Amino acid sequence: MDFLHRHIEALVFCSTDPLGLEEIQKCLSEMFESEIPVEHLEEAISALEQKYQDEAHAFSLEKLAGGYQFLTKPAYQTSIAILQKHQSQKRLSTAQLETLSIIAYKQPVTKSEIEQIRGVNCDYSVQKLLEKSLVAIKGKSDGIGRPLLYGTSTRFMEYFGINDLNELPQPKDFKTEENEIGDQKE
């Protein structure tokens, strides 16, 4: 089954997005003209995950956004940060980040609802988020004028390194402890 590992490795390497187990199975089943059991794929993926945990590799195979993708290990963060600094046009502005946060937590949401929360026009930010594929049009509202509904995309989950929207930080995660006068709690 060593050949299976190499084929999965090639598929994940060539994919620009996280590659799901079903898609891997479809590709390999078509190639070998027979059904590949999911158990065999899971074993091969597990073996690849183990292989790339070794320090000899600068990247690892990670499960991300419902699929698998090669990601660089944290030890190489500095060199990657330098590269990303040179590609800074891809960074999100504060306005885009605020708009994206509203969409992520309130989705599906209309542009007017975003503007009501932010208090300013968000046309440019929404357009840039759509161009970067972090946001997608999820349909139309039943409200007056049937405005577009926006929500996050799988690219959003990939960009922020999460598998599910439930992994987004919750307001309770940001709560600061209150100062109290008197006895200290243990």
PDB file of N, CA and C in Angstrom, residues 5-70:
ATOM      1  N   HIS A   5       0.169   5.857  -0.393  1.00  0.00           N
ATOM      2  CA  HIS A   5       0.723   6.999   0.328  1.00  0.00           C
ATOM      3  C   HIS A   5       1.263   8.051  -0.638  1.00  0.00           C
ATOM      4  N   ARG A   6       2.004   7.581  -1.629  1.00  0.00           N
ATOM      5  CA  ARG A   6       2.632   8.507  -2.571  1.00  0.00           C
ATOM      6  C   ARG A   6       1.587   9.234  -3.427  1.00  0.00           C
ATOM      7  N   HIS A   7       0.531   8.538  -3.797  1.00  0.00           N
ATOM      8  CA  HIS A   7      -0.516   9.172  -4.602  1.00  0.00           C
ATOM      9  C   HIS A   7      -1.272  10.216  -3.768  1.00  0.00           C
ATOM     10  N   ILE A   8      -1.576   9.890  -2.538  1.00  0.00           N
ATOM     11  CA  ILE A   8      -2.264  10.843  -1.656  1.00  0.00           C
ATOM     12  C   ILE A   8      -1.375  12.062  -1.424  1.00  0.00           C
ATOM     13  N   GLU A   9      -0.105  11.797  -1.188  1.00  0.00           N
ATOM     14  CA  GLU A   9       0.865  12.871  -0.978  1.00  0.00           C
ATOM     15  C   GLU A   9       0.892  13.815  -2.189  1.00  0.00           C
ATOM     16  N   ALA A  10       0.909  13.265  -3.377  1.00  0.00           N
ATOM     17  CA  ALA A  10       0.927  14.071  -4.606  1.00  0.00           C
ATOM     18  C   ALA A  10      -0.359  14.886  -4.760  1.00  0.00           C
ATOM     19  N   LEU A  11      -1.501  14.265  -4.463  1.00  0.00           N
ATOM     20  CA  LEU A  11      -2.780  14.968  -4.583  1.00  0.00           C
ATOM     21  C   LEU A  11      -2.856  16.145  -3.614  1.00  0.00           C
ATOM     22  N   VAL A  12      -2.485  15.913  -2.361  1.00  0.00           N
ATOM     23  CA  VAL A  12      -2.548  16.975  -1.350  1.00  0.00           C
ATOM     24  C   VAL A  12      -1.561  18.080  -1.693  1.00  0.00           C
ATOM     25  N   PHE A  13      -0.384  17.698  -2.143  1.00  0.00           N
ATOM     26  CA  PHE A  13       0.645  18.674  -2.493  1.00  0.00           C
ATOM     27  C   PHE A  13       0.185  19.590  -3.627  1.00  0.00           C
ATOM     28  N   CYS A  14      -0.472  19.042  -4.619  1.00  0.00           N
ATOM     29  CA  CYS A  14      -0.887  19.811  -5.796  1.00  0.00           C
ATOM     30  C   CYS A  14      -2.153  20.630  -5.588  1.00  0.00           C
ATOM     31  N   SER A  15      -2.923  20.299  -4.570  1.00  0.00           N
ATOM     32  CA  SER A  15      -4.175  21.011  -4.340  1.00  0.00           C
ATOM     33  C   SER A  15      -3.914  22.360  -3.671  1.00  0.00           C
ATOM     34  N   THR A  16      -4.557  23.413  -4.181  1.00  0.00           N
ATOM     35  CA  THR A  16      -4.398  24.736  -3.585  1.00  0.00           C
ATOM     36  C   THR A  16      -5.263  24.904  -2.341  1.00  0.00           C
ATOM     37  N   ASP A  17      -6.289  24.073  -2.199  1.00  0.00           N
ATOM     38  CA  ASP A  17      -7.196  24.115  -1.054  1.00  0.00           C
ATOM     39  C   ASP A  17      -7.083  22.811  -0.285  1.00  0.00           C
ATOM     40  N   PRO A  18      -7.532  22.811   0.989  1.00  0.00           N
ATOM     41  CA  PRO A  18      -7.541  21.539   1.725  1.00  0.00           C
ATOM     42  C   PRO A  18      -8.334  20.489   0.946  1.00  0.00           C
ATOM     43  N   LEU A  19      -7.774  19.299   0.842  1.00  0.00           N
ATOM     44  CA  LEU A  19      -8.354  18.227   0.038  1.00  0.00           C
ATOM     45  C   LEU A  19      -9.079  17.245   0.953  1.00  0.00           C
ATOM     46  N   GLY A  20     -10.378  17.093   0.738  1.00  0.00           N
ATOM     47  CA  GLY A  20     -11.203  16.218   1.560  1.00  0.00           C
ATOM     48  C   GLY A  20     -11.006  14.747   1.229  1.00  0.00           C
ATOM     49  N   LEU A  21     -11.328  13.907   2.188  1.00  0.00           N
ATOM     50  CA  LEU A  21     -11.186  12.460   2.045  1.00  0.00           C
ATOM     51  C   LEU A  21     -12.018  11.928   0.877  1.00  0.00           C
ATOM     52  N   GLU A  22     -13.227  12.478   0.709  1.00  0.00           N
ATOM     53  CA  GLU A  22     -14.097  12.024  -0.379  1.00  0.00           C
ATOM     54  C   GLU A  22     -13.485  12.330  -1.741  1.00  0.00           C
ATOM     55  N   GLU A  23     -12.891  13.507  -1.847  1.00  0.00           N
ATOM     56  CA  GLU A  23     -12.290  13.902  -3.125  1.00  0.00           C
ATOM     57  C   GLU A  23     -11.061  13.045  -3.427  1.00  0.00           C
ATOM     58  N   ILE A  24     -10.280  12.754  -2.395  1.00  0.00           N
ATOM     59  CA  ILE A  24      -9.118  11.872  -2.566  1.00  0.00           C
ATOM     60  C   ILE A  24      -9.591  10.505  -3.040  1.00  0.00           C
ATOM     61  N   GLN A  25     -10.650  10.003  -2.398  1.00  0.00           N
ATOM     62  CA  GLN A  25     -11.181   8.687  -2.750  1.00  0.00           C
ATOM     63  C   GLN A  25     -11.671   8.675  -4.202  1.00  0.00           C
ATOM     64  N   LYS A  26     -12.383   9.707  -4.628  1.00  0.00           N
ATOM     65  CA  LYS A  26     -12.880   9.777  -6.009  1.00  0.00           C
ATOM     66  C   LYS A  26     -11.728   9.751  -7.011  1.00  0.00           C
ATOM     67  N   CYS A  27     -10.706  10.563  -6.757  1.00  0.00           N
ATOM     68  CA  CYS A  27      -9.562  10.636  -7.681  1.00  0.00           C
ATOM     69  C   CYS A  27      -8.853   9.291  -7.790  1.00  0.00           C
ATOM     70  N   LEU A  28      -8.582   8.684  -6.651  1.00  0.00           N
ATOM     71  CA  LEU A  28      -7.842   7.423  -6.662  1.00  0.00           C
ATOM     72  C   LEU A  28      -8.680   6.266  -7.214  1.00  0.00           C
ATOM     73  N   SER A  29      -9.973   6.271  -6.909  1.00  0.00           N
ATOM     74  CA  SER A  29     -10.848   5.220  -7.444  1.00  0.00           C
ATOM     75  C   SER A  29     -10.925   5.304  -8.963  1.00  0.00           C
ATOM     76  N   GLU A  30     -10.982   6.532  -9.476  1.00  0.00           N
ATOM     77  CA  GLU A  30     -11.010   6.713 -10.928  1.00  0.00           C
ATOM     78  C   GLU A  30      -9.682   6.272 -11.550  1.00  0.00           C
ATOM     79  N   MET A  31      -8.594   6.621 -10.882  1.00  0.00           N
ATOM     80  CA  MET A  31      -7.284   6.280 -11.422  1.00  0.00           C
ATOM     81  C   MET A  31      -7.051   4.768 -11.451  1.00  0.00           C
ATOM     82  N   PHE A  32      -7.379   4.092 -10.355  1.00  0.00           N
ATOM     83  CA  PHE A  32      -7.132   2.653 -10.249  1.00  0.00           C
ATOM     84  C   PHE A  32      -8.297   1.813 -10.766  1.00  0.00           C
ATOM     85  N   GLU A  33      -9.367   2.497 -11.186  1.00  0.00           N
ATOM     86  CA  GLU A  33     -10.560   1.841 -11.727  1.00  0.00           C
ATOM     87  C   GLU A  33     -11.136   0.793 -10.784  1.00  0.00           C
ATOM     88  N   SER A  34     -11.062   1.074  -9.491  1.00  0.00           N
ATOM     89  CA  SER A  34     -11.704   0.239  -8.477  1.00  0.00           C
ATOM     90  C   SER A  34     -11.886   1.081  -7.219  1.00  0.00           C
ATOM     91  N   GLU A  35     -12.874   0.703  -6.435  1.00  0.00           N
ATOM     92  CA  GLU A  35     -13.197   1.451  -5.219  1.00  0.00           C
ATOM     93  C   GLU A  35     -12.095   1.270  -4.177  1.00  0.00           C
ATOM     94  N   ILE A  36     -11.581   2.394  -3.665  1.00  0.00           N
ATOM     95  CA  ILE A  36     -10.565   2.367  -2.616  1.00  0.00           C
ATOM     96  C   ILE A  36     -11.294   2.519  -1.285  1.00  0.00           C
ATOM     97  N   PRO A  37     -11.150   1.556  -0.378  1.00  0.00           N
ATOM     98  CA  PRO A  37     -11.833   1.661   0.922  1.00  0.00           C
ATOM     99  C   PRO A  37     -11.346   2.871   1.732  1.00  0.00           C
ATOM    100  N   VAL A  38     -12.276   3.538   2.395  1.00  0.00           N
ATOM    101  CA  VAL A  38     -11.961   4.712   3.204  1.00  0.00           C
ATOM    102  C   VAL A  38     -10.944   4.362   4.291  1.00  0.00           C
ATOM    103  N   GLU A  39     -11.040   3.141   4.829  1.00  0.00           N
ATOM    104  CA  GLU A  39     -10.117   2.711   5.888  1.00  0.00           C
ATOM    105  C   GLU A  39      -8.671   2.739   5.393  1.00  0.00           C
ATOM    106  N   HIS A  40      -8.455   2.319   4.140  1.00  0.00           N
ATOM    107  CA  HIS A  40      -7.105   2.320   3.566  1.00  0.00           C
ATOM    108  C   HIS A  40      -6.596   3.749   3.410  1.00  0.00           C
ATOM    109  N   LEU A  41      -7.487   4.643   2.997  1.00  0.00           N
ATOM    110  CA  LEU A  41      -7.110   6.045   2.852  1.00  0.00           C
ATOM    111  C   LEU A  41      -6.755   6.658   4.200  1.00  0.00           C
ATOM    112  N   GLU A  42      -7.575   6.359   5.213  1.00  0.00           N
ATOM    113  CA  GLU A  42      -7.316   6.896   6.550  1.00  0.00           C
ATOM    114  C   GLU A  42      -5.992   6.383   7.108  1.00  0.00           C
ATOM    115  N   GLU A  43      -5.678   5.106   6.865  1.00  0.00           N
ATOM    116  CA  GLU A  43      -4.398   4.542   7.303  1.00  0.00           C
ATOM    117  C   GLU A  43      -3.241   5.232   6.597  1.00  0.00           C
ATOM    118  N   ALA A  44      -3.366   5.440   5.294  1.00  0.00           N
ATOM    119  CA  ALA A  44      -2.305   6.076   4.521  1.00  0.00           C
ATOM    120  C   ALA A  44      -2.108   7.530   4.974  1.00  0.00           C
ATOM    121  N   ILE A  45      -3.207   8.234   5.213  1.00  0.00           N
ATOM    122  CA  ILE A  45      -3.116   9.624   5.672  1.00  0.00           C
ATOM    123  C   ILE A  45      -2.479   9.682   7.053  1.00  0.00           C
ATOM    124  N   SER A  46      -2.858   8.768   7.919  1.00  0.00           N
ATOM    125  CA  SER A  46      -2.254   8.708   9.251  1.00  0.00           C
ATOM    126  C   SER A  46      -0.749   8.466   9.160  1.00  0.00           C
ATOM    127  N   ALA A  47      -0.340   7.575   8.265  1.00  0.00           N
ATOM    128  CA  ALA A  47       1.088   7.292   8.072  1.00  0.00           C
ATOM    129  C   ALA A  47       1.817   8.536   7.540  1.00  0.00           C
ATOM    130  N   LEU A  48       1.162   9.270   6.643  1.00  0.00           N
ATOM    131  CA  LEU A  48       1.766  10.502   6.127  1.00  0.00           C
ATOM    132  C   LEU A  48       1.882  11.556   7.221  1.00  0.00           C
ATOM    133  N   GLU A  49       0.861  11.656   8.062  1.00  0.00           N
ATOM    134  CA  GLU A  49       0.924  12.606   9.177  1.00  0.00           C
ATOM    135  C   GLU A  49       2.109  12.284  10.087  1.00  0.00           C
ATOM    136  N   GLN A  50       2.306  10.991  10.371  1.00  0.00           N
ATOM    137  CA  GLN A  50       3.440  10.563  11.183  1.00  0.00           C
ATOM    138  C   GLN A  50       4.760  10.888  10.493  1.00  0.00           C
ATOM    139  N   LYS A  51       4.833  10.600   9.213  1.00  0.00           N
ATOM    140  CA  LYS A  51       6.060  10.836   8.445  1.00  0.00           C
ATOM    141  C   LYS A  51       6.482  12.299   8.519  1.00  0.00           C
ATOM    142  N   TYR A  52       5.537  13.216   8.360  1.00  0.00           N
ATOM    143  CA  TYR A  52       5.862  14.629   8.307  1.00  0.00           C
ATOM    144  C   TYR A  52       5.972  15.290   9.682  1.00  0.00           C
ATOM    145  N   GLN A  53       5.755  14.540  10.744  1.00  0.00           N
ATOM    146  CA  GLN A  53       6.014  15.070  12.082  1.00  0.00           C
ATOM    147  C   GLN A  53       7.510  15.075  12.376  1.00  0.00           C
ATOM    148  N   ASP A  54       8.265  14.297  11.626  1.00  0.00           N
ATOM    149  CA  ASP A  54       9.718  14.204  11.771  1.00  0.00           C
ATOM    150  C   ASP A  54      10.354  15.582  11.545  1.00  0.00           C
ATOM    151  N   GLU A  55      11.375  15.889  12.334  1.00  0.00           N
ATOM    152  CA  GLU A  55      12.063  17.182  12.236  1.00  0.00           C
ATOM    153  C   GLU A  55      12.778  17.387  10.904  1.00  0.00           C
ATOM    154  N   ALA A  56      12.956  16.337  10.136  1.00  0.00           N
ATOM    155  CA  ALA A  56      13.641  16.450   8.845  1.00  0.00           C
ATOM    156  C   ALA A  56      12.800  17.215   7.822  1.00  0.00           C
ATOM    157  N   HIS A  57      11.537  17.419   8.124  1.00  0.00           N
ATOM    158  CA  HIS A  57      10.634  18.100   7.199  1.00  0.00           C
ATOM    159  C   HIS A  57      10.252  19.476   7.732  1.00  0.00           C
ATOM    160  N   ALA A  58      10.189  20.451   6.851  1.00  0.00           N
ATOM    161  CA  ALA A  58       9.828  21.817   7.228  1.00  0.00           C
ATOM    162  C   ALA A  58       8.318  22.018   7.268  1.00  0.00           C
ATOM    163  N   PHE A  59       7.565  21.020   6.864  1.00  0.00           N
ATOM    164  CA  PHE A  59       6.110  21.133   6.845  1.00  0.00           C
ATOM    165  C   PHE A  59       5.493  19.847   7.368  1.00  0.00           C
ATOM    166  N   SER A  60       4.196  19.926   7.651  1.00  0.00           N
ATOM    167  CA  SER A  60       3.473  18.744   8.132  1.00  0.00           C
ATOM    168  C   SER A  60       2.129  18.653   7.419  1.00  0.00           C
ATOM    169  N   LEU A  61       1.545  17.471   7.467  1.00  0.00           N
ATOM    170  CA  LEU A  61       0.219  17.257   6.890  1.00  0.00           C
ATOM    171  C   LEU A  61      -0.796  17.518   7.988  1.00  0.00           C
ATOM    172  N   GLU A  62      -1.675  18.470   7.760  1.00  0.00           N
ATOM    173  CA  GLU A  62      -2.645  18.879   8.785  1.00  0.00           C
ATOM    174  C   GLU A  62      -4.065  18.774   8.258  1.00  0.00           C
ATOM    175  N   LYS A  63      -4.977  18.444   9.163  1.00  0.00           N
ATOM    176  CA  LYS A  63      -6.403  18.457   8.821  1.00  0.00           C
ATOM    177  C   LYS A  63      -6.893  19.875   9.037  1.00  0.00           C
ATOM    178  N   LEU A  64      -7.485  20.448   7.993  1.00  0.00           N
ATOM    179  CA  LEU A  64      -7.867  21.852   8.019  1.00  0.00           C
ATOM    180  C   LEU A  64      -9.081  22.085   7.136  1.00  0.00           C
ATOM    181  N   ALA A  65     -10.075  22.785   7.656  1.00  0.00           N
ATOM    182  CA  ALA A  65     -11.282  23.148   6.890  1.00  0.00           C
ATOM    183  C   ALA A  65     -11.928  21.926   6.229  1.00  0.00           C
ATOM    184  N   GLY A  66     -11.944  20.806   6.945  1.00  0.00           N
ATOM    185  CA  GLY A  66     -12.597  19.598   6.447  1.00  0.00           C
ATOM    186  C   GLY A  66     -11.780  18.805   5.456  1.00  0.00           C
ATOM    187  N   GLY A  67     -10.511  19.131   5.294  1.00  0.00           N
ATOM    188  CA  GLY A  67      -9.658  18.408   4.356  1.00  0.00           C
ATOM    189  C   GLY A  67      -8.233  18.356   4.872  1.00  0.00           C
ATOM    190  N   TYR A  68      -7.314  17.970   4.005  1.00  0.00           N
ATOM    191  CA  TYR A  68      -5.908  17.847   4.371  1.00  0.00           C
ATOM    192  C   TYR A  68      -5.076  18.773   3.517  1.00  0.00           C
ATOM    193  N   GLN A  69      -4.061  19.371   4.165  1.00  0.00           N
ATOM    194  CA  GLN A  69      -3.191  20.297   3.458  1.00  0.00           C
ATOM    195  C   GLN A  69      -1.822  20.286   4.127  1.00  0.00           C
ATOM    196  N   PHE A  70      -0.786  20.530   3.326  1.00  0.00           N
ATOM    197  CA  PHE A  70       0.551  20.655   3.874  1.00  0.00           C
ATOM    198  C   PHE A  70       0.718  22.073   4.416  1.00  0.00           C
TER     199      PHE A  70
END
